[in-house]
PDB file of C-alpha atoms in Angstrom:
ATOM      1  CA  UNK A   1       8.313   4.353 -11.940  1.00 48.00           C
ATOM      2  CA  UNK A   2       7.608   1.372 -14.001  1.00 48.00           C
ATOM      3  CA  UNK A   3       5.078   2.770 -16.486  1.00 43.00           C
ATOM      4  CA  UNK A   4       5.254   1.174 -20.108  1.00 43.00           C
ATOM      5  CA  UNK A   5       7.181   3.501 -23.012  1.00 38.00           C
ATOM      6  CA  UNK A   6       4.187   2.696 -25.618  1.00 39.00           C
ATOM      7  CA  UNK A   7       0.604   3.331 -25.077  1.00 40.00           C
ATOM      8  CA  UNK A   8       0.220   0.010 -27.367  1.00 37.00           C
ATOM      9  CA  UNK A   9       1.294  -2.005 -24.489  1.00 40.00           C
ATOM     10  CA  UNK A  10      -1.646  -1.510 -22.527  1.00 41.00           C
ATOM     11  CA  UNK A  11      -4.504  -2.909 -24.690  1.00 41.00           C
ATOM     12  CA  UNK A  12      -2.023  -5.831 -25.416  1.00 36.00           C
ATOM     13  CA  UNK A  13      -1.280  -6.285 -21.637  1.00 39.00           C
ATOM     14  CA  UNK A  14      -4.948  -5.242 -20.130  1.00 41.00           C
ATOM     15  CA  UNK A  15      -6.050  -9.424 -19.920  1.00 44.00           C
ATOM     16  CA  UNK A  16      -3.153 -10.015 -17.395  1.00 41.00           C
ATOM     17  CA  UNK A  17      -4.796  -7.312 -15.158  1.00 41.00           C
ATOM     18  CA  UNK A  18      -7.570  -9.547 -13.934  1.00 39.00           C
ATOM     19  CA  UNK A  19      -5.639 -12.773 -14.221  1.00 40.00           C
ATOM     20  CA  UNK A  20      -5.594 -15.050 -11.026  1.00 39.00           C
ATOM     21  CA  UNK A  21      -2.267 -14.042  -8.975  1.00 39.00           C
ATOM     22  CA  UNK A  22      -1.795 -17.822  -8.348  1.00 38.00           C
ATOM     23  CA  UNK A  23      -2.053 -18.993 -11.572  1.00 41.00           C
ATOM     24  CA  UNK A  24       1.830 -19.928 -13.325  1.00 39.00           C
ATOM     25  CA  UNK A  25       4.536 -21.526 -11.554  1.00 38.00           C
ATOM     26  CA  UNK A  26       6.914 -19.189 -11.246  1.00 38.00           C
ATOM     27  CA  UNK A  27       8.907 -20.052  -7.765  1.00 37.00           C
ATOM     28  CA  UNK A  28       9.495 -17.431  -5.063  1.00 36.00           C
ATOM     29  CA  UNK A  29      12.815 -15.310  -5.321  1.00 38.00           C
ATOM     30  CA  UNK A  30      13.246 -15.498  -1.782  1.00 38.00           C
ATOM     31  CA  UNK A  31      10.691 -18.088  -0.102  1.00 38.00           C
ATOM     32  CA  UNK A  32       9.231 -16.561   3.290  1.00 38.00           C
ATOM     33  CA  UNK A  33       9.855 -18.330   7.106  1.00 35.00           C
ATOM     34  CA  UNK A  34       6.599 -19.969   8.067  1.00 34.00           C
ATOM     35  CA  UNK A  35       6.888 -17.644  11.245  1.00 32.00           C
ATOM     36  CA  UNK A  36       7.911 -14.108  11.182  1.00 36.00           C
ATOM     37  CA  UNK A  37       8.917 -11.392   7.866  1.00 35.00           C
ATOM     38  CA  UNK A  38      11.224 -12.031   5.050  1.00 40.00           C
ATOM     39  CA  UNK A  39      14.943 -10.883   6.026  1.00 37.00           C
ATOM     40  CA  UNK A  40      14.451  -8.056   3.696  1.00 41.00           C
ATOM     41  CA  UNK A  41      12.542  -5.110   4.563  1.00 42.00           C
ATOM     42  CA  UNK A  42      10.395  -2.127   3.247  1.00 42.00           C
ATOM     43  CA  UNK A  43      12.234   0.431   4.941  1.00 46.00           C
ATOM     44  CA  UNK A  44      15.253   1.735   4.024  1.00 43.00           C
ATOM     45  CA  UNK A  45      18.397   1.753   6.645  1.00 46.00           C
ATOM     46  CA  UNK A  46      19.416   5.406   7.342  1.00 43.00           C
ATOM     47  CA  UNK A  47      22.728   6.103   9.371  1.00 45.00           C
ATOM     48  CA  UNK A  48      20.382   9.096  11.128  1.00 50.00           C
ATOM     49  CA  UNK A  49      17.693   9.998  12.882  1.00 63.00           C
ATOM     50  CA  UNK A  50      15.037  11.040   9.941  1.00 66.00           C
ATOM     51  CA  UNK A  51      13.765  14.681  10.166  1.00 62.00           C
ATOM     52  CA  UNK A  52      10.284  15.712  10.985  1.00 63.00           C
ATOM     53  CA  UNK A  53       9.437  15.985   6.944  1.00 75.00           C
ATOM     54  CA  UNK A  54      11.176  12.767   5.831  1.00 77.00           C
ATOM     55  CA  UNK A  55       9.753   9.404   6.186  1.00 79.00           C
ATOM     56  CA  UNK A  56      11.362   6.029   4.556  1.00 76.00           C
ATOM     57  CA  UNK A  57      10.026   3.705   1.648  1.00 77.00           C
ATOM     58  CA  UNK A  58      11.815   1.288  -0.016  1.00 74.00           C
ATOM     59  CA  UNK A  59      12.698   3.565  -2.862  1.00 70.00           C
ATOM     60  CA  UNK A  60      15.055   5.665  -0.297  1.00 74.00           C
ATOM     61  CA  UNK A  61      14.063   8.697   2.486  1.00 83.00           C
ATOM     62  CA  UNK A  62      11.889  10.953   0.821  1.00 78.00           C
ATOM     63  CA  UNK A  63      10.840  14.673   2.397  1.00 84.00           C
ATOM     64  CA  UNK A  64       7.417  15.114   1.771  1.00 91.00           C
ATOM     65  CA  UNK A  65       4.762  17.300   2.912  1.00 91.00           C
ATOM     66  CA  UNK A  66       2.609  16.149   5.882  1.00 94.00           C
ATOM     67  CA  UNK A  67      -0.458  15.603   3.561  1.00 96.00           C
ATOM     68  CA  UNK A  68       1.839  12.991   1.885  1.00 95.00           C
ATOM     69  CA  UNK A  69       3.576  11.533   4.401  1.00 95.00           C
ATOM     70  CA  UNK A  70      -0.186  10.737   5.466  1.00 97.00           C
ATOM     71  CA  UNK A  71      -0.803   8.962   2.704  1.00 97.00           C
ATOM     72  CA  UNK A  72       2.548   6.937   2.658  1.00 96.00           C
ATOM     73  CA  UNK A  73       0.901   6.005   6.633  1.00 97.00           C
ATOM     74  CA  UNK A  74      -2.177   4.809   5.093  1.00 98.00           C
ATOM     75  CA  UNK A  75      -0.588   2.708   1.960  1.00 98.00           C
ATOM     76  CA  UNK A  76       1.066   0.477   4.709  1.00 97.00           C
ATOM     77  CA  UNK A  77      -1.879   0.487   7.508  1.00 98.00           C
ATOM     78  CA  UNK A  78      -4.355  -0.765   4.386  1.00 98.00           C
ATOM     79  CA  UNK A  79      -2.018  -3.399   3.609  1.00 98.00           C
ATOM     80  CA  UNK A  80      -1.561  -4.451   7.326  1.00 98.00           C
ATOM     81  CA  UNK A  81      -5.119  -4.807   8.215  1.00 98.00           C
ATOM     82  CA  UNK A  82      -6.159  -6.699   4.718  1.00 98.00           C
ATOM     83  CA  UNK A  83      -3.095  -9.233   5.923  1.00 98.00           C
ATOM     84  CA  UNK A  84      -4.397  -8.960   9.180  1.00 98.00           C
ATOM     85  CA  UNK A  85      -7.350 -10.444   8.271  1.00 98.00           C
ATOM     86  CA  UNK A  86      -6.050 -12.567   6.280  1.00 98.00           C
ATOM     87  CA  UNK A  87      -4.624 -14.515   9.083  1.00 97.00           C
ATOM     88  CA  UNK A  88      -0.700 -13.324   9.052  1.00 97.00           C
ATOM     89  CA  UNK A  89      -0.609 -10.938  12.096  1.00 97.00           C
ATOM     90  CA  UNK A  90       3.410 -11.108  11.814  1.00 96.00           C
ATOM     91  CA  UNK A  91       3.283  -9.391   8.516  1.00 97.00           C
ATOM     92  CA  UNK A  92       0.911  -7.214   9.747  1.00 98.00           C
ATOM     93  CA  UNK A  93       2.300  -5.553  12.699  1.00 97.00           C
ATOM     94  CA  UNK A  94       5.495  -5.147  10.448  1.00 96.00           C
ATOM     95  CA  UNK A  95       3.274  -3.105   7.545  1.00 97.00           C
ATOM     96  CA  UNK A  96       1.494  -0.908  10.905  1.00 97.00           C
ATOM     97  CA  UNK A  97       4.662  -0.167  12.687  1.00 96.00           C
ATOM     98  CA  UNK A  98       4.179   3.090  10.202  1.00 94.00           C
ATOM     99  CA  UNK A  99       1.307   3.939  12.605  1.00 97.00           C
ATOM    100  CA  UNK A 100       2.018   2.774  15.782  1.00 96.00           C
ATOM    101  CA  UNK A 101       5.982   2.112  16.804  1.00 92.00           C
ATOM    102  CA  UNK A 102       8.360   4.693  18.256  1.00 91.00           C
ATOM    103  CA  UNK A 103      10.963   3.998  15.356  1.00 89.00           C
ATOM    104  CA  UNK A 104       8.308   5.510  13.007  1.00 90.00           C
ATOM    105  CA  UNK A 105       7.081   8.866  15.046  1.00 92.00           C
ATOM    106  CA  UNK A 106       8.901  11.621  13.584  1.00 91.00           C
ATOM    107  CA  UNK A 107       7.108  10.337  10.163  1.00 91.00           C
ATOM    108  CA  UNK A 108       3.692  10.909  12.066  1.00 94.00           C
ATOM    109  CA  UNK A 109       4.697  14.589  12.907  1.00 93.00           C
ATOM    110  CA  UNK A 110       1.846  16.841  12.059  1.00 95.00           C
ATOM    111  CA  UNK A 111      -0.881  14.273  11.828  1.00 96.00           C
ATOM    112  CA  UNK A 112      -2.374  15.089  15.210  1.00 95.00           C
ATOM    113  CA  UNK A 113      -3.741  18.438  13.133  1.00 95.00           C
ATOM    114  CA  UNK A 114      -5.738  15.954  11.120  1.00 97.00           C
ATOM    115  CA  UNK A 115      -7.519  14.340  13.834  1.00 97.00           C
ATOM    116  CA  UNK A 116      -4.634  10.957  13.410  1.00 97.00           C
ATOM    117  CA  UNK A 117      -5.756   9.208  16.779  1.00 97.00           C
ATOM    118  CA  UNK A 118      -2.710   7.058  17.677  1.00 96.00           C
ATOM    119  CA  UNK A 119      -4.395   4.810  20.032  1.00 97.00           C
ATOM    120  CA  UNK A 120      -6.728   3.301  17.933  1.00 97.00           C
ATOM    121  CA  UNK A 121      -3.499   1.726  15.618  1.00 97.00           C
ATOM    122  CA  UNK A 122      -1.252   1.205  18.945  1.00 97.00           C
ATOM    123  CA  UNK A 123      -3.880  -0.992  20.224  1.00 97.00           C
ATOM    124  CA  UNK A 124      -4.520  -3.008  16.505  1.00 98.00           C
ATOM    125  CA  UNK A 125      -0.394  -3.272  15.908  1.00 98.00           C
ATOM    126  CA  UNK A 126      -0.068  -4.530  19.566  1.00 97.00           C
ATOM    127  CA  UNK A 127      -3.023  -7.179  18.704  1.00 98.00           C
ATOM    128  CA  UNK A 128      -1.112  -8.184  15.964  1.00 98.00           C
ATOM    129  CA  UNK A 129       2.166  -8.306  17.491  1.00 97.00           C
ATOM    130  CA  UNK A 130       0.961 -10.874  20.036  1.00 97.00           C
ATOM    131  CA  UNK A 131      -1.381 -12.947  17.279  1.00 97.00           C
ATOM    132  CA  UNK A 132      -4.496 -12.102  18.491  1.00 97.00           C
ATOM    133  CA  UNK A 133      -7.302 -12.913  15.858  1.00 97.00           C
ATOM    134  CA  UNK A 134      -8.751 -10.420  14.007  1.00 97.00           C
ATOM    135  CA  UNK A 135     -12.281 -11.596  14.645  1.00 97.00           C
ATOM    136  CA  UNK A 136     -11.351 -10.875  18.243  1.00 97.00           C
ATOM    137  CA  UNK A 137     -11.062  -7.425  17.453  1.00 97.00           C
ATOM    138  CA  UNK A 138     -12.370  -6.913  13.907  1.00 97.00           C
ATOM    139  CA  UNK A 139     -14.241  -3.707  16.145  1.00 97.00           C
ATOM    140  CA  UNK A 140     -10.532  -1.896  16.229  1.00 97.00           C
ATOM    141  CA  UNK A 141      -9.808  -2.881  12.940  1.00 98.00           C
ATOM    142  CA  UNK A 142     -13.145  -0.949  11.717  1.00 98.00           C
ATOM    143  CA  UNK A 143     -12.103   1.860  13.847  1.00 98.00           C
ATOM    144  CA  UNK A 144      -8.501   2.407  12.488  1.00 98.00           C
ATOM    145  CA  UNK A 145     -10.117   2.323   8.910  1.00 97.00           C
ATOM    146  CA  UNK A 146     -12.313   4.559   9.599  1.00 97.00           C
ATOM    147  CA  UNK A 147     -10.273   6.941  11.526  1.00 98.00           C
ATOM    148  CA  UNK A 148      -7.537   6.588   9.029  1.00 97.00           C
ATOM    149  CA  UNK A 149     -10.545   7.995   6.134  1.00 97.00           C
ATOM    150  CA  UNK A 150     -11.739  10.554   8.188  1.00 97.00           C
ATOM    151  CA  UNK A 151      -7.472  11.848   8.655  1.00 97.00           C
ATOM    152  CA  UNK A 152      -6.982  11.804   4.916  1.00 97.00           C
ATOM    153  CA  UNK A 153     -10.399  13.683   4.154  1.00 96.00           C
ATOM    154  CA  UNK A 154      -9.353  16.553   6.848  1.00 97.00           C
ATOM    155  CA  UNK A 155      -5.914  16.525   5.220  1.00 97.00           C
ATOM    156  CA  UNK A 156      -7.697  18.167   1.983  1.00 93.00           C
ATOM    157  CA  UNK A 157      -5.288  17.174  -0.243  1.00 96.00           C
ATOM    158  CA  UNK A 158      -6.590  17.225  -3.412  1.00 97.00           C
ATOM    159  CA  UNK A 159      -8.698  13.959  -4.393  1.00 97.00           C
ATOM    160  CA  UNK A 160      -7.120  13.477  -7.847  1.00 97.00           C
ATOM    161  CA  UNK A 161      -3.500  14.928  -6.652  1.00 97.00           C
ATOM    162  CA  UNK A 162      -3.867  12.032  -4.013  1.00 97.00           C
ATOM    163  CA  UNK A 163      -4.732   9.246  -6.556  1.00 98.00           C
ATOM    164  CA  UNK A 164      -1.900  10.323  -8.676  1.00 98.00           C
ATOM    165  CA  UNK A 165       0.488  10.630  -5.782  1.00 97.00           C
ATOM    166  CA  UNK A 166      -0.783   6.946  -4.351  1.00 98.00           C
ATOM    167  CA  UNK A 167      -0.024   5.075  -8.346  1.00 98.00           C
ATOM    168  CA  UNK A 168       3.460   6.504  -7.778  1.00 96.00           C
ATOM    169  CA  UNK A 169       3.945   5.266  -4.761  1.00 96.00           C
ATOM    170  CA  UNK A 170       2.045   1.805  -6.013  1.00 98.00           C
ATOM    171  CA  UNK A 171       4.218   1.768  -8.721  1.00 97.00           C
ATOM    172  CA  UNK A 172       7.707   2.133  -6.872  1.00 95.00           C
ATOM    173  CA  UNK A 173       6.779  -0.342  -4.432  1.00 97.00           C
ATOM    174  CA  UNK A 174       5.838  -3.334  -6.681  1.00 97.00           C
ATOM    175  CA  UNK A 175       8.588  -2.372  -8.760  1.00 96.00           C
ATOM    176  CA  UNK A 176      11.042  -2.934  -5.642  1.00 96.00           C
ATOM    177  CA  UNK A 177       8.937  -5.438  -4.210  1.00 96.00           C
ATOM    178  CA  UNK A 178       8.518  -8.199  -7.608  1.00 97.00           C
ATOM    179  CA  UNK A 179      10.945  -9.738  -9.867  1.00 96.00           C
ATOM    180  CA  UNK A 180      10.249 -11.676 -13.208  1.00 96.00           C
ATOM    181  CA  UNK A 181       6.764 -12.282 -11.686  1.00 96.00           C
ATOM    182  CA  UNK A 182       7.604 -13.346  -8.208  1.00 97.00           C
ATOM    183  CA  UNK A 183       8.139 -11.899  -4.771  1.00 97.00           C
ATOM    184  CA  UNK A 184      11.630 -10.398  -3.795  1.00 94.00           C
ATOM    185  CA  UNK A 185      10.735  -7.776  -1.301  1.00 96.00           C
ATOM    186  CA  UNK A 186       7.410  -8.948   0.423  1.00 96.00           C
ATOM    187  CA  UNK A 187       7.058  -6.083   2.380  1.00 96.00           C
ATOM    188  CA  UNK A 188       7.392  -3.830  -0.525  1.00 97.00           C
ATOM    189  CA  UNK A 189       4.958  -6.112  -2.431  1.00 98.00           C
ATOM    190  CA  UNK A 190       2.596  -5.495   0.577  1.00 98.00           C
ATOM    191  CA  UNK A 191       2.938  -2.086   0.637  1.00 97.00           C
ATOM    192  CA  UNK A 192       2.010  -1.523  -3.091  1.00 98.00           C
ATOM    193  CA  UNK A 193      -1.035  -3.715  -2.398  1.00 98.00           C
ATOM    194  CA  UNK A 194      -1.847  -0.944  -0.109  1.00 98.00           C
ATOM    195  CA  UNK A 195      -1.707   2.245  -1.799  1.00 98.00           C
ATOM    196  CA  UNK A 196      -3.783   0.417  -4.756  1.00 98.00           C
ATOM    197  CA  UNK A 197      -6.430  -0.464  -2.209  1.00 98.00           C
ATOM    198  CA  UNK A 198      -6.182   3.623  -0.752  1.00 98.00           C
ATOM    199  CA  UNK A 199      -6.442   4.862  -3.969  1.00 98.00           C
ATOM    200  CA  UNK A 200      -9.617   3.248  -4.936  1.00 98.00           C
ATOM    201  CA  UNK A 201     -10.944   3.965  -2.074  1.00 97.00           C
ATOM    202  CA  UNK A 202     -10.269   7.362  -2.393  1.00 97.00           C
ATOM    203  CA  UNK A 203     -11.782   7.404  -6.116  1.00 98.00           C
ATOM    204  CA  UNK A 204     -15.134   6.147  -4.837  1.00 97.00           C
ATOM    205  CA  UNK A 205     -15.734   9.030  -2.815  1.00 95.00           C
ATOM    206  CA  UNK A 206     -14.987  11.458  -5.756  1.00 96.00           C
ATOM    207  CA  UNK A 207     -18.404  12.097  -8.274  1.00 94.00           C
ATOM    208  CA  UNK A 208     -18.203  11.539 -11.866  1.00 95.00           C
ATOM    209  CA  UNK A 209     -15.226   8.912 -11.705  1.00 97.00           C
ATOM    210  CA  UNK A 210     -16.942   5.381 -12.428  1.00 97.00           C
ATOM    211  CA  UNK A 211     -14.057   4.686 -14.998  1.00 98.00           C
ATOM    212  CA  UNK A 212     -11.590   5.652 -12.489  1.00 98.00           C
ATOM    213  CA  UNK A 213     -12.650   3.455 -10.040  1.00 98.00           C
ATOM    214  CA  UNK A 214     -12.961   0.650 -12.533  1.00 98.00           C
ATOM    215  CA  UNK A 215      -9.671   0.683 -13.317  1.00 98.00           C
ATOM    216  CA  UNK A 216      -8.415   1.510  -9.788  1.00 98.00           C
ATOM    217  CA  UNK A 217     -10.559  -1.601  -8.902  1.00 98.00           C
ATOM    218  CA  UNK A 218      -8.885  -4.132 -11.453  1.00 98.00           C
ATOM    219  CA  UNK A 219      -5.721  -2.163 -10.140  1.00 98.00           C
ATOM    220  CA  UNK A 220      -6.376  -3.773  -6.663  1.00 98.00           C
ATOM    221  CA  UNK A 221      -7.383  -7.487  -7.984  1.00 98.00           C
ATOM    222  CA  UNK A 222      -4.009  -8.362  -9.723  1.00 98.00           C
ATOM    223  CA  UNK A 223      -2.682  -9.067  -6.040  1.00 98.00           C
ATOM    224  CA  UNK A 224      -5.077 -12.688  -4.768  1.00 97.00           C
ATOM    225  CA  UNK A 225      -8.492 -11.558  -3.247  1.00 95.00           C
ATOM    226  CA  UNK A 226      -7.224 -12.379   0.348  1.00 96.00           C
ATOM    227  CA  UNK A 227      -4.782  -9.094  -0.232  1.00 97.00           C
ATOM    228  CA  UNK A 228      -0.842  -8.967  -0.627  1.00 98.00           C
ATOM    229  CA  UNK A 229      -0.804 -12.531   0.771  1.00 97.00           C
ATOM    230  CA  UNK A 230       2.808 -15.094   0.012  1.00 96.00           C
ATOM    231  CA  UNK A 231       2.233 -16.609  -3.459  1.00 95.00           C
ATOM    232  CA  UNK A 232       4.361 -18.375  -5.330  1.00 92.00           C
ATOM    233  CA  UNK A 233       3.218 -15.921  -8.339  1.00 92.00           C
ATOM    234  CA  UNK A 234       2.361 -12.553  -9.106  1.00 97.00           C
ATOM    235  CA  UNK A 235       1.161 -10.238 -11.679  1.00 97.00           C
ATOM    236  CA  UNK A 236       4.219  -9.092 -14.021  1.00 97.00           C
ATOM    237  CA  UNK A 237       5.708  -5.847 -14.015  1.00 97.00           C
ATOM    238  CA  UNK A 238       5.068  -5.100 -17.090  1.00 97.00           C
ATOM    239  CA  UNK A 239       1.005  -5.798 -16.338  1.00 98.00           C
ATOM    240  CA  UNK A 240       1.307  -4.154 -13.435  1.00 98.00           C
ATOM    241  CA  UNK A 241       3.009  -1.307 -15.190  1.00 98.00           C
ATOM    242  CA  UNK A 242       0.312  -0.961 -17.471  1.00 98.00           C
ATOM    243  CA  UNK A 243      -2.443  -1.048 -15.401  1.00 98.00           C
ATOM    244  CA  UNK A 244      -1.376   1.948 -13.358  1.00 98.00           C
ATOM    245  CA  UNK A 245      -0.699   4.022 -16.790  1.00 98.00           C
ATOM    246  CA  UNK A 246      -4.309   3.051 -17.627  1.00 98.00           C
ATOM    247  CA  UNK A 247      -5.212   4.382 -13.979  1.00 98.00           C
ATOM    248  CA  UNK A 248      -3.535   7.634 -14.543  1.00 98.00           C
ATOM    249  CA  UNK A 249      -4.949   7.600 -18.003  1.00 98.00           C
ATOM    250  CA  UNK A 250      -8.201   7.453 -16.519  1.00 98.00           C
ATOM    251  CA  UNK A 251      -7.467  10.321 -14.346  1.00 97.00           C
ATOM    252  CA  UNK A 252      -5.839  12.592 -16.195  1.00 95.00           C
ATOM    253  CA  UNK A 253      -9.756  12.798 -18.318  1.00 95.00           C
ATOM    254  CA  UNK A 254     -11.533  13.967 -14.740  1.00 93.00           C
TER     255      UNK A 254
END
């Protein structure tokens, strides 16, 4: 995790949360192809076939329950529609193969229970694989959202539990996905983006948590307002780092 060591930090740090992404000129750590992902990837290479309760981030295979693998799904499908439409359907499909492609189904085990409809991302991720706008089908882009909501509320894992469980994951991601303020793993970058963006979401349906949601929501603005998009620079890790300890701060007084 990349939470500060002093509780000091974070009033000193809180100002970078809502700076502009783009503003400083730090340069990329590993600029991205005009066409197609970064070399690197947010999945981890495994010399196996995963079992039915693991499923790989780029922090290693983790087994989880199916309630969390769930929400690992939804981190990445969050960050591939906002870059969806954001107009880079490469990156993407690459961020909703966790829904859709064969490589991934064994981390989908169980979701079926839930009322996971497979279709509805199969038919978004294959839009995006071929470039198809997203105003062409911004109707199954609404419909995977709100399929993916209703999957996570039947899961009934425990709002707050959920929150807590999504910062972590937000947390190892940017930490694997930034260096010294700029991109080195964009997909992991993404993928943070994403389970910022779930979490808040999550926090808005839960009563009694306005200060939650305020800090979830300056949580999801230190990525640029078009979502995890290629900049040349991002929020430090430090201010990242602090935000998300204000976040669980913030939770820990529901």
């Amino acid at each position: 995790m990349i939470f500060p060591k002093q509780a000091v930090a974070a009033s000193l740090l809180l100002g970078l949360a809502i700076l502009p992404a783009c503003d400083g000129q730090a340069p990329y750590a590993a600029p991205a192809p005009e066409t197609g992902l970064p070399d690197n990837s947010a999945k981890v290479e495994t010399d196996r076939a995963l079992a039915g309760n693991e499923v790989s981030t780029s922090a290693g295979v983790r087994i989880l329950s199916t309630e969390k693998r769930l929400a690992v799904m939804a981190g990445h499908v969050a960050a591939g529609i906002a870059l969806y439409r954001a107009g880079e359907p490469d990156l993407a499909a690459a961020q909703l193969d966790s829904a859709a492609s064969r490589e991934t189904a064994t981390e989908r085990n169980g979701f079926d229970r839930f009322g996971f409809d497979p279709e509805v991302f199969e038919t978004v991720h294959a839009a995006a694989t071929a470039g198809t706008p997203a105003e062409e089908i911004e109707e199954a882009l609404t419909a995977a959202e709100a399929n993916l909501a209703a999957t996570l509320e039947a899961a009934s894992m425990e709002k707050l539990d959920l929150i807590l469980f999504l910062l972590e994951l937000c947390g190892d991601e940017y930490g694997a996905g930034v260096m010294d303020a700029a991109i080195h793993r964009a997909p992991a970058y993404q993928a943070a983006y994403g389970y910022a963006v779930t979490a808040r979401n999550v926090a808005r349906q839960m009563e009694g948590a306005g200060d939650l949601v305020l800090e979830l929501e300056l949580l999801v603005r230190m990525w640029p307002s078009e979502g995890p998009v290629m900049t040349k620079a991002v929020a430090p890790e430090p201010a990242m780092g602090t935000q998300i300890a204000r976040a669980r701060l913030a939770a820990s007084l529901l």
